[in-house]
Amino acid sequence: AQSVTQLGSHVSVSEGALVLLRCNYSSSVPPYLFWYVQYPNQGLQLLLKYTSAATLVKGINGFEAEFKKSETSFHLTKPSAHMSDAAEYFCAVSPASGGSYIPTFGRGTSLIVHP
Amino acid sequence: DSGVTQTPKHLITATGQRVTLRCSPRSGDLSVYWYQQSLDQGLQFLIQYYNGEERAKGNILERFSAQQFPDLHSELNLSSLELGDSALYFCASSVASNTYEQYFGPGTRLTVT
């Protein structure tokens, strides 16, 4: 069984401030982890993925995430928020083995960026 | 633009009715996935097809069914609709069945009144 918990349904930051969106996972097998972004009235878009290579993963739009096995975390960060980053962010987990490629999504975190 | 198209964008219907949602995958993708996004349940996987065959099943109700046609487009049929079926329904596609990279369509918003 696998699941992800996203801490905070809403995160509010000022433009130029650090963005930190938290994700903790639970998985009975080694996981692959993903962050997706959903802009208003659009589908989900893959931001970045961890598939057991480097633990620090860089994605699109200046986002990165670090896989920390000891903390079972995969938090998403960006050094400086832009207004265009305002969106819903979803963390997801898939088992790295066993033949299932279907992700289990967290409930999402809405990022609000203030000018 | 992911290349995945979904029609219609919005659908309003009454309880007890039946609707069909349509999805066209990205060119070259053989696998199609359906998801339901609601405030109550979040984003839930419903079903996956690969090259016309059902490949994986998630939390799909018996009132719901899907199929993938020879031209690889897919349809999700929802019947005996209830108020609780109101949600955003996403289709995603991938090139193969054993890949983690899925490309999502813009969704169909279903409102049941």
XYZ file of C-alpha atoms in Angstrom:
228
model
C 0.000 0.000 0.000
C 1.163 3.511 -0.660
C -0.019 6.994 0.130
C 1.139 10.583 0.256
C 0.266 13.329 2.666
C 0.582 16.931 1.658
C 0.871 19.191 4.660
C -1.209 22.306 4.213
C -4.044 22.618 1.749
C -3.024 26.238 1.116
C 0.375 27.905 1.179
C 0.690 31.652 0.780
C 3.952 33.402 -0.117
C 5.039 36.785 -1.341
C 6.512 37.192 -4.800
C 10.269 36.598 -4.553
C 10.008 34.501 -1.393
C 10.988 30.881 -0.965
C 8.352 28.315 -1.901
C 8.203 25.150 0.214
C 5.448 22.596 -0.355
C 5.593 19.556 1.892
C 4.962 15.951 0.953
C 5.441 12.838 3.056
C 4.952 9.383 1.658
C 4.169 5.944 2.954
C 5.082 2.941 0.860
C 5.692 -0.742 1.558
C 8.118 -0.947 -1.385
C 10.706 1.529 -2.677
C 8.755 4.371 -4.221
C 8.989 6.590 -7.197
C 7.757 10.098 -6.409
C 6.346 12.879 -8.515
C 5.178 16.451 -8.321
C 2.490 17.686 -10.684
C 1.143 21.220 -11.162
C -2.394 22.095 -12.158
C -3.075 25.603 -13.429
C -6.668 26.859 -13.414
C -8.867 25.109 -15.977
C -6.032 22.864 -17.115
C -4.947 19.294 -16.609
C -2.024 18.158 -14.499
C 1.490 18.705 -15.788
C 4.516 16.785 -14.544
C 6.951 19.110 -12.739
C 9.574 16.572 -11.739
C 10.068 12.946 -10.767
C 12.302 10.868 -8.525
C 13.091 7.411 -9.889
C 15.953 6.296 -7.611
C 18.773 8.137 -9.341
C 19.907 11.418 -7.756
C 18.026 12.293 -4.575
C 17.917 15.982 -5.528
C 15.696 16.306 -8.551
C 15.406 19.419 -10.681
C 12.241 20.099 -12.613
C 10.695 22.684 -14.837
C 10.115 26.336 -13.961
C 12.927 26.400 -11.376
C 11.389 23.854 -9.008
C 13.333 21.102 -7.311
C 12.633 18.403 -4.742
C 14.787 16.258 -2.507
C 14.052 12.640 -1.683
C 14.845 11.946 1.985
C 14.335 8.311 2.822
C 15.010 8.775 6.544
C 12.249 11.371 6.735
C 9.996 9.717 4.119
C 9.691 13.134 2.527
C 9.776 14.660 -0.935
C 9.295 18.376 -0.383
C 9.065 20.762 -3.339
C 10.996 24.031 -3.278
C 11.667 27.060 -5.421
C 14.039 29.833 -4.307
C 11.951 32.733 -5.565
C 8.213 32.657 -6.218
C 6.685 34.256 -9.289
C 3.082 35.297 -9.696
C 2.814 32.691 -12.465
C 3.551 29.915 -9.937
C 0.090 30.294 -8.413
C -1.535 26.906 -8.989
C -2.482 23.620 -7.353
C 0.402 21.244 -6.688
C 0.043 17.500 -6.287
C 2.527 15.043 -4.883
C 2.172 11.454 -6.109
C 3.767 8.071 -5.393
C 4.098 4.893 -7.442
C 5.777 1.633 -6.483
C 9.217 1.274 -8.049
C 8.589 -2.430 -8.601
C 5.679 -4.802 -8.865
C 4.388 -3.758 -12.250
C 1.983 -1.005 -11.215
C 2.575 2.336 -12.858
C -0.524 4.038 -11.523
C 0.261 6.955 -9.195
C -1.503 7.625 -5.926
C -2.029 11.355 -5.533
C -2.082 13.560 -2.475
C -4.966 15.943 -1.841
C -3.081 18.863 -3.311
C -1.706 22.167 -2.038
C -2.887 25.452 -3.437
C -0.010 27.926 -3.796
C -1.041 31.557 -3.489
C 1.496 34.197 -4.495
C 1.036 37.770 -3.284
C 2.572 40.734 -5.100
C -0.985 21.997 -24.378
C -0.373 18.317 -23.568
C -1.797 17.030 -26.836
C -4.562 15.144 -25.039
C -8.038 16.363 -25.942
C -11.254 15.856 -24.030
C -14.823 16.644 -24.980
C -17.038 18.148 -23.848
C -15.430 20.694 -21.529
C -18.563 21.061 -19.462
C -21.593 18.850 -19.038
C -24.688 19.504 -16.969
C -27.217 16.747 -16.584
C -29.841 15.435 -14.194
C -29.758 12.581 -11.726
C -30.494 9.212 -13.255
C -29.159 10.175 -16.657
C -26.296 8.689 -18.661
C -23.398 10.586 -20.220
C -20.363 9.789 -22.330
C -17.039 11.549 -21.998
C -14.550 11.351 -24.816
C -10.765 11.424 -24.844
C -8.235 11.474 -27.670
C -4.697 10.608 -26.552
C -1.511 12.252 -27.751
C -0.382 11.124 -31.162
C 1.540 7.878 -30.737
C 0.323 7.120 -27.216
C -1.255 3.718 -26.787
C -2.333 3.919 -23.157
C -5.235 5.916 -21.766
C -6.115 6.540 -18.138
C -9.247 8.004 -16.562
C -9.269 9.914 -13.279
C -11.979 11.558 -11.204
C -11.191 14.705 -9.242
C -13.644 15.778 -6.566
C -13.458 17.889 -3.438
C -14.391 14.869 -1.311
C -12.060 12.251 -2.737
C -9.286 14.211 -4.389
C -7.786 12.762 -7.558
C -8.744 9.109 -7.928
C -7.639 6.657 -10.605
C -10.551 4.966 -12.336
C -9.288 2.757 -15.141
C -6.500 2.246 -17.690
C -6.577 0.912 -21.233
C -3.676 -0.073 -23.392
C -4.120 -0.598 -27.126
C -7.774 -1.437 -26.689
C -7.436 -3.744 -23.704
C -8.228 -2.981 -20.079
C -4.940 -2.911 -18.184
C -5.678 -1.688 -14.666
C -8.730 -0.877 -12.621
C -9.021 1.507 -9.726
C -11.927 2.945 -7.798
C -14.403 2.751 -10.647
C -18.063 2.272 -9.795
C -20.088 -0.454 -11.484
C -22.287 2.298 -12.964
C -19.227 3.527 -14.856
C -17.612 1.819 -17.823
C -14.986 2.671 -20.368
C -13.550 1.428 -23.602
C -10.746 2.225 -25.993
C -11.433 2.052 -29.686
C -9.192 0.889 -32.563
C -8.262 4.484 -33.329
C -7.137 4.667 -29.662
C -9.630 7.257 -28.509
C -11.434 6.340 -25.325
C -14.877 6.922 -23.891
C -15.986 6.904 -20.283
C -19.658 6.111 -19.802
C -21.366 7.187 -16.605
C -24.892 5.934 -15.969
C -27.609 6.308 -13.332
C -25.902 9.514 -12.347
C -26.034 10.731 -8.772
C -25.298 14.129 -7.295
C -22.053 12.744 -5.908
C -20.784 12.007 -9.404
C -20.323 15.722 -9.985
C -16.585 16.108 -10.503
C -13.816 16.888 -12.924
C -12.950 13.865 -15.062
C -9.465 13.744 -16.493
C -8.057 11.602 -19.212
C -4.314 11.026 -19.453
C -2.236 9.152 -21.972
C 1.190 7.584 -22.169
C 3.207 5.957 -24.889
C 3.261 2.553 -23.188
C 1.535 0.749 -20.351
C 4.710 0.454 -18.294
C 5.731 4.061 -17.990
C 5.367 6.605 -15.228
C 5.023 9.605 -17.543
C 1.412 10.486 -18.165
C 0.100 13.487 -20.063
C -3.179 14.909 -18.846
C -6.005 16.446 -20.808
C -7.836 19.594 -19.648
C -10.700 17.614 -18.157
C -14.478 17.466 -18.446
C -16.432 19.125 -15.675
C -19.592 17.149 -14.956
C -22.366 18.709 -12.930
C -25.278 16.510 -11.905
C -28.366 18.413 -10.734
